Coordinates of C-alpha atoms and ligand atoms in Angstrom, one line a residue:
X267 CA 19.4 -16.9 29.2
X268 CA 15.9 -15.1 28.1
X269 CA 16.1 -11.1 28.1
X270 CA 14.0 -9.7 30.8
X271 CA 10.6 -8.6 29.1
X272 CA 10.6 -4.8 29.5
X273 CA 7.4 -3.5 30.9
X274 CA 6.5 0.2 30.3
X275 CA 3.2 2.0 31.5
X276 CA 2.5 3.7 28.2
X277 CA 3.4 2.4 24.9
X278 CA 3.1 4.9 22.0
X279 CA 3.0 3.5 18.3
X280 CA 3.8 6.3 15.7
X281 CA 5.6 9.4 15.7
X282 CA 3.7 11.8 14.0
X283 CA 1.7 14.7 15.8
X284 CA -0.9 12.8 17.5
X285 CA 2.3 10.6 18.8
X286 CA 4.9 12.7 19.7
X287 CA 1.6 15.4 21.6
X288 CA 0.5 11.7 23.2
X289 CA 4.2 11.6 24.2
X290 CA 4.4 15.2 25.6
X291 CA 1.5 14.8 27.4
X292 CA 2.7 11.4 29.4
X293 CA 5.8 12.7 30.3
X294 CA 4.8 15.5 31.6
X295 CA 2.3 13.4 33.9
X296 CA 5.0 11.5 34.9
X297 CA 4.0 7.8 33.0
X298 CA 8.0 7.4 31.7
X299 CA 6.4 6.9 27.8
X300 CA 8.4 4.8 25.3
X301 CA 7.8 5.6 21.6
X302 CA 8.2 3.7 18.5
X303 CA 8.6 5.6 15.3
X304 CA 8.0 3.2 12.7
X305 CA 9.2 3.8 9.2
X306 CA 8.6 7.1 8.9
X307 CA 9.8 9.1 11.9
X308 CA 8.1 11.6 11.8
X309 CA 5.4 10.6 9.7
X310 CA 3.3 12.3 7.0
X311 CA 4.8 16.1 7.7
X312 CA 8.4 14.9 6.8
X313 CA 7.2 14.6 2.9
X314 CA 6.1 18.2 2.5
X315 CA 7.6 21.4 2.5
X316 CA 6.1 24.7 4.0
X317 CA 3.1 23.8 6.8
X318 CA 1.3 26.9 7.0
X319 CA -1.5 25.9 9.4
X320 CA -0.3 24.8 12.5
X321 CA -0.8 27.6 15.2
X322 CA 2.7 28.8 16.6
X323 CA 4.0 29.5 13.1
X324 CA 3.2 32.6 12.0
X325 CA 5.7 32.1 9.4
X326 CA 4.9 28.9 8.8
X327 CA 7.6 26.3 8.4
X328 CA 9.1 23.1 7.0
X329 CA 7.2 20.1 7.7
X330 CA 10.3 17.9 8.9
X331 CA 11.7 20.6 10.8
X332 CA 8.0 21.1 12.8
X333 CA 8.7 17.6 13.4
X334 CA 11.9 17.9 14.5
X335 CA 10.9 20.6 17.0
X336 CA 7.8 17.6 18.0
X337 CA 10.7 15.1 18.8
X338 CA 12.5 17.2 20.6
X339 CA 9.7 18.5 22.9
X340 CA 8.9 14.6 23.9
X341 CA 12.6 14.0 24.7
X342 CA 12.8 17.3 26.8
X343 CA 10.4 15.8 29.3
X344 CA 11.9 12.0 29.5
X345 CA 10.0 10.5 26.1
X346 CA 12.3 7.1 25.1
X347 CA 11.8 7.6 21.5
X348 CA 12.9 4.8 19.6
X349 CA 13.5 3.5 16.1
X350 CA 11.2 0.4 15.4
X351 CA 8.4 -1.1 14.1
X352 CA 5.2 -2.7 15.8
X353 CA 5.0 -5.8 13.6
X354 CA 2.5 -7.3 16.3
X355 CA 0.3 -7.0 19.2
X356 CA -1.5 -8.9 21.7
X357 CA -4.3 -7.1 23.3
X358 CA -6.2 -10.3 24.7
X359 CA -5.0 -9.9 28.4
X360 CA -3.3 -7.4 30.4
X361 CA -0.5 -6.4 30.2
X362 CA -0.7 -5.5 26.6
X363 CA 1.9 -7.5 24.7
X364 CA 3.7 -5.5 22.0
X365 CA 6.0 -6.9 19.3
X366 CA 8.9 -4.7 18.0
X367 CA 10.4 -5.6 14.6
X368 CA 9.5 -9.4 15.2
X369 CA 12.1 -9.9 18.5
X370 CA 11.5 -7.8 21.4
X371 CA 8.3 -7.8 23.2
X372 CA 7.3 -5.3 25.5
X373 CA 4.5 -6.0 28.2
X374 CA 2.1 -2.3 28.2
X375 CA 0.0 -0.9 30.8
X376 CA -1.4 1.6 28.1
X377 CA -0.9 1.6 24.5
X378 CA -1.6 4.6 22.1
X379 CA -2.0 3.9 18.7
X380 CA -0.9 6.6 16.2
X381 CA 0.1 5.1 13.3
X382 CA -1.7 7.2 10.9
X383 CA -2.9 7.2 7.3
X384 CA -1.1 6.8 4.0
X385 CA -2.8 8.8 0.7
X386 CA -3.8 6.3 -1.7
X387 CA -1.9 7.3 -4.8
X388 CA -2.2 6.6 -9.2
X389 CA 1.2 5.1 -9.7
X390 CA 2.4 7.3 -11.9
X391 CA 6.4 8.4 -12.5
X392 CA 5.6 11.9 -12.8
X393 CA 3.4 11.9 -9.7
X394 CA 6.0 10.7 -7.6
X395 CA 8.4 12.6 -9.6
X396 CA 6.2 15.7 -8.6
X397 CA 5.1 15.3 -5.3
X398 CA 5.4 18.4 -3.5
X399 CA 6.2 20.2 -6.6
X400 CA 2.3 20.6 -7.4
X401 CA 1.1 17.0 -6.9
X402 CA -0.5 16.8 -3.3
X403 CA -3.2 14.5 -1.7
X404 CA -4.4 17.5 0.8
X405 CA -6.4 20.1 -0.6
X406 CA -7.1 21.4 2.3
X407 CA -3.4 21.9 3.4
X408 CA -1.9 23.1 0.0
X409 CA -4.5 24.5 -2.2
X410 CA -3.6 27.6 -1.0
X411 CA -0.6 27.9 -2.9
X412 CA -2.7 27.7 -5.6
X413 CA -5.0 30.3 -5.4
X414 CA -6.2 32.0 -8.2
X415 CA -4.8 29.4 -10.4
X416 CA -6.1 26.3 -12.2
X417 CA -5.9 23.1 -10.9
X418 CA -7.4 19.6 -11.3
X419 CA -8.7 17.2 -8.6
X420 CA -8.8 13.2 -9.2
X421 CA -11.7 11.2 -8.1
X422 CA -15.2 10.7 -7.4
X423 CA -16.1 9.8 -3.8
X424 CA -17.1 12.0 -0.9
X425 CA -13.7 13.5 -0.6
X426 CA -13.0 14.2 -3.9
X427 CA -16.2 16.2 -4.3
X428 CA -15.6 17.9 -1.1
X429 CA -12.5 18.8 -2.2
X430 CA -13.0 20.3 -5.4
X431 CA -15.5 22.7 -3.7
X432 CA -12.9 24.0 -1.6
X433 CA -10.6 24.4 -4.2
X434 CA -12.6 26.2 -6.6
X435 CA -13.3 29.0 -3.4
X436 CA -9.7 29.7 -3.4
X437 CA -9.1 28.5 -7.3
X438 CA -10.1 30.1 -10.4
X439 CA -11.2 26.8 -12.0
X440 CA -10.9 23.1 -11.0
X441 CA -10.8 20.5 -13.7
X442 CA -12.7 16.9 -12.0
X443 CA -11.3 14.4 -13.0
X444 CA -13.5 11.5 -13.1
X445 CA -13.1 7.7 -14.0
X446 CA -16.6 6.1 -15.0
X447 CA -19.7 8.6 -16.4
X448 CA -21.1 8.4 -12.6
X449 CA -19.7 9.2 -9.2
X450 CA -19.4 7.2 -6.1
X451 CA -20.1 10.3 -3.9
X452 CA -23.2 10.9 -2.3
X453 CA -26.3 12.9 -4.1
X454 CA -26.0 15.9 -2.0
X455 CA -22.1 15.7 -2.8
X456 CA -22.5 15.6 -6.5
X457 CA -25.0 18.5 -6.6
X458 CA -22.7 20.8 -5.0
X459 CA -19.8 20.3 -7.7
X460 CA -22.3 20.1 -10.5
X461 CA -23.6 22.8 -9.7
X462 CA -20.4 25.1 -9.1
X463 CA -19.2 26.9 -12.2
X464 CA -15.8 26.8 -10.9
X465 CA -15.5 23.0 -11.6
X466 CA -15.4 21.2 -14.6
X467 CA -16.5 17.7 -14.7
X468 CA -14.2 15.7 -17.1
X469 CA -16.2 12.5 -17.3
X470 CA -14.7 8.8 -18.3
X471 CA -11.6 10.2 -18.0
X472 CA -8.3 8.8 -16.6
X473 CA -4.5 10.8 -16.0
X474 CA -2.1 9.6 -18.7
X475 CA 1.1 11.7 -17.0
X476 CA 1.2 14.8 -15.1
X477 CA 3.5 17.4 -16.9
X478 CA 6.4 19.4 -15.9
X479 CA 10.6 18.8 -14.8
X480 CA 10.5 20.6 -11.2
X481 CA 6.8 21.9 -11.0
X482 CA 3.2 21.3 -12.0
X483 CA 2.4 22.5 -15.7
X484 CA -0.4 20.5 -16.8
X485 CA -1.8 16.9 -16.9
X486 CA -2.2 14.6 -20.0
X487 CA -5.6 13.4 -19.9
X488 CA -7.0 10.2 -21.5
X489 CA -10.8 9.7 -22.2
X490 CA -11.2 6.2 -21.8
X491 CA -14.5 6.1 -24.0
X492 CA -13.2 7.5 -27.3
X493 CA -9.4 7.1 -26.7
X494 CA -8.7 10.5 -27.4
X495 CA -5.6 12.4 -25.5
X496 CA -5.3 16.1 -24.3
X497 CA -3.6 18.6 -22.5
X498 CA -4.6 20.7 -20.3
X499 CA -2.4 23.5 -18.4
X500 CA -2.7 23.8 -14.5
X501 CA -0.3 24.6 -11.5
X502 CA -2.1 22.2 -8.6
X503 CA -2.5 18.4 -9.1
X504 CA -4.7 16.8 -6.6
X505 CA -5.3 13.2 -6.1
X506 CA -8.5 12.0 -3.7
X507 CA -9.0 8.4 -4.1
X508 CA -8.6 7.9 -0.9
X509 CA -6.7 6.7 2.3
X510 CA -5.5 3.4 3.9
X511 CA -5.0 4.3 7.6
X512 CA -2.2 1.8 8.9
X513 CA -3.9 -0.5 11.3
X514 CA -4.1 -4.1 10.0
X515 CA -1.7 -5.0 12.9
X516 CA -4.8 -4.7 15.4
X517 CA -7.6 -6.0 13.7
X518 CA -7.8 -8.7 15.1
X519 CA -8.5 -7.2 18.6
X520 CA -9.6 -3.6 17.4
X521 CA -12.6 -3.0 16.2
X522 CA -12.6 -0.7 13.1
X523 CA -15.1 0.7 9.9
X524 CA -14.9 -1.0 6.9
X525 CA -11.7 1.1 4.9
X526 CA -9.7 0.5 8.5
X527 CA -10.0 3.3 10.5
X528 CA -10.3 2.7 14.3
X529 CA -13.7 3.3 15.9
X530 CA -12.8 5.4 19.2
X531 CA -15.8 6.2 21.8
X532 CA -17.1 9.3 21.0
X533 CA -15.9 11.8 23.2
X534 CA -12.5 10.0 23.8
X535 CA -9.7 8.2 22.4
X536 CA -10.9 5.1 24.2
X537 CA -11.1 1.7 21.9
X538 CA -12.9 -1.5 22.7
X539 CA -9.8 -2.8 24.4
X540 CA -9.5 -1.3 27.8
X541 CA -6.3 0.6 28.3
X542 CA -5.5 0.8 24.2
X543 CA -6.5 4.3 23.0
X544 CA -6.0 5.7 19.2
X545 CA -5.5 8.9 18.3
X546 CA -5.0 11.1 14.9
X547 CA -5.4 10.2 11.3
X548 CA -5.4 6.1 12.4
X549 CA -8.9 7.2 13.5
X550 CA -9.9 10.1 11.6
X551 CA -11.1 9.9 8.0
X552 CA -12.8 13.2 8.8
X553 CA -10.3 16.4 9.4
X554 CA -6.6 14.8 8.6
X555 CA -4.8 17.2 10.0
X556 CA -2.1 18.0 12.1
X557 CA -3.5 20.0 14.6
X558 CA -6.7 17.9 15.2
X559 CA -3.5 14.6 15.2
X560 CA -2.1 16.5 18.1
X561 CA -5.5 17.5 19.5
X562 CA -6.3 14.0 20.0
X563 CA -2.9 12.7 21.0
X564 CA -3.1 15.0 24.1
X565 CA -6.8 13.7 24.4
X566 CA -5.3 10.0 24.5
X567 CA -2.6 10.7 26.8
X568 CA -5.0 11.9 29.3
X569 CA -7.5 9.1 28.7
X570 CA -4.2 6.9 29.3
X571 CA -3.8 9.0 32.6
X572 CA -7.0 8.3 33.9
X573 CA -7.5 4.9 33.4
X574 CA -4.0 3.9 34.9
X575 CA -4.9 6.2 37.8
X576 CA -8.5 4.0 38.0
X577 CA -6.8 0.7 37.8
X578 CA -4.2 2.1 40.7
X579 CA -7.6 2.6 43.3
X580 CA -8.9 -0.8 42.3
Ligands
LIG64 C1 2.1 15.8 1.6 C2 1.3 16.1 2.8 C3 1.1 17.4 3.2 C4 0.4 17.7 4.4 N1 0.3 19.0 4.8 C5 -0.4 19.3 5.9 C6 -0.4 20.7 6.3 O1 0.1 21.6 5.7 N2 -1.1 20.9 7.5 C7 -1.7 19.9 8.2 O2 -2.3 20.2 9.2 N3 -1.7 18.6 7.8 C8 -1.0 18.3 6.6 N4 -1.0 17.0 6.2 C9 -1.8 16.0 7.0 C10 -1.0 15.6 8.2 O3 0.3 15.3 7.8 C11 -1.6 14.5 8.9 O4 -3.0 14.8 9.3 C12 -0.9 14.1 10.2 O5 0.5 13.9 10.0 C13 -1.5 12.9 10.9 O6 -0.7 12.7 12.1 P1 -0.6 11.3 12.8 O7 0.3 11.5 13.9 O8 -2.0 10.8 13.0 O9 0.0 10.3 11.7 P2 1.2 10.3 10.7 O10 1.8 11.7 10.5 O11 0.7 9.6 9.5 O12 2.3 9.4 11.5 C14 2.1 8.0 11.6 C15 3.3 7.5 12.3 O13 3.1 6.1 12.6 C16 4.2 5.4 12.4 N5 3.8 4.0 12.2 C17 3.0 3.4 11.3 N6 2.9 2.1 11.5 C18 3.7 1.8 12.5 C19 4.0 0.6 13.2 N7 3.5 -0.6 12.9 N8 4.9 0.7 14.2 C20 5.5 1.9 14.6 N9 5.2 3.0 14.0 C21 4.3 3.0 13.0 C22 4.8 6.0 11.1 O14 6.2 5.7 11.0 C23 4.6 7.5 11.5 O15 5.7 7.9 12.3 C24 -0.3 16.7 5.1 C25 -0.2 15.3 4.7 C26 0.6 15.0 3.6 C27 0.7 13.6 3.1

């Protein structure tokens, strides 16, 4: 005998902060939300240590335990948070038509999409090795362990260069590393690290190994013109070449930019499919933060609010 298909009001996909505030949120109306945590439960927070940024904190505070306290706030309202992964959608008709871990399907009224972004990363041992030892891919969230001290940035695109400039206001000097003898950034980008005497440009230059056992010392640096090696000794090791938000799932229904990211109506977490919203880094290649994850997860929660209470006066 086939299993009954289960149908919810609100789906959420992703447990990170925009999904677990989208969860809080549609609880609390009263929309009975089940949430699918994917591979990371979690997400992004649970592979850090100290968040010092998120309001509420004052002493700031492990990112898996923040996310702990996240989970447990959904649940405390009537969240069904759940271990699984959206491995496919259907967003041609309603009900929405969710797959979980290629067997269940769920039919959705609403379904929030927070499945966030994954750093792009160089492959190296020791970065891995190092991660959250020195090695990051958020200047914005860690460089402030690093103040005062050198670091070194990788990459030459918009981010990179906007990243070194914040560094080098809390850094005493950022090394740039850079690939080819040109940069992908913008003009107006490239002035503004040229021109800061903080940052060093390190030009056709590639990262042979990051050093250090249990924390950043310095980076091995290879310049891919002469073949010559060096070292150089920092504390911080950034790496900016990019992100791959994780949405190929929808793209055949969602309409997105060019690297992925989901195109919302501005103003609101709405998508081009009524009643499918997306919230946090799976549409942000902007802020990637917590708190705007969260901001925007509440946002989507009440966009899924309204529109169920418009479909109920139809
Ligand atoms: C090392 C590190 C340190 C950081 N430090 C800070 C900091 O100090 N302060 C700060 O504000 N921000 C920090 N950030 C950024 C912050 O983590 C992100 O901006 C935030 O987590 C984005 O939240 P999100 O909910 O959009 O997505 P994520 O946290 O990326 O969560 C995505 C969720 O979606 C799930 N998922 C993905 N695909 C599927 C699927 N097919 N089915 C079901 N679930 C799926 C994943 O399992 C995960 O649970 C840091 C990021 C990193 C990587």
């Amino acid at each position: 005998m086939n299993e009954a298909i289960e149908r919810v009001k609100v789906l959420i996909i992703g447990s990170g902060p925009a999904g677990y505030t989208a969860a809080i949120y549609a609880a609390r109306a009263g929309m009975s939300p089940v949430l699918y945590t994917g591979g990371q439960p979690g997400g992004q927070l649970t592979i850090t240590t100290d968040v010092e940024n998120y309001p509420g904190y004052p002493d700031g505070i492990m990112g898996p335990e923040m996310m702990e306290d996240f989970r447990k706030q959904a649940e405390r309202f009537g969240t069904q948070v759940r271990y699984g992964m959206v491995t496919a959608v259907d967003f041609s008709a309603q009900p929405h038509v969710i797959t979980v871990d290629d067997q269940k399907t769920i039919h959705a009224d609403t379904v929030i999409i927070s499945t966030g972004a994954s750093a792009k990363w160089l492959g190296l041992e020791s970065e891995t090795r190092l991660n959250g030892k020195g090695v990051s891919a958020c200047a914005v969230c860690d460089g402030f362990f690093f103040r005062g001290q050198e670091v070194a940035i990788v990459g030459a695109g918009d981010t990179a260069c906007e990243e070194a400039a914040y560094l080098a206001n809390i850094c005493s000097k950022v090394y740039m590393i850079v690939r080819r003898d040109e940069m992908r950034a913008s003009q107006i980008m490239q002035k503004r690290v040229m021109n800061n005497p903080k940052i060093e440009i390190l030009w056709n230059t590639e990262t042979d190994e990051i050093l250090g056992e249990d924390e950043v010392k310095g980076v091995r640096i290879l310049n891919n013109k002469t073949g010559e090696k060096r070292e150089i000794s920092i504390s911080g090791f950034f790496v900016a070449i990019g992100h791959q938000p994780n949405t190929a799932i929808f793209k055949d229904f969602i309409h997105m930019d060019q690297s992925g990211y989901i195109k919302t109506i501005p103003g609101s977490t709405r998508t081009n499919i009524e009643g499918v919203f997306a919230c946090g880094d799976a549409q942000d290649n902007v802020y990637r933060q917590a708190v705007t994850a969260a901001g925007t997860g509440c946002m989507a929660a009440l966009d899924a609010e309204r529109f169920l209470a418009e479909q109920e006066n139809h």
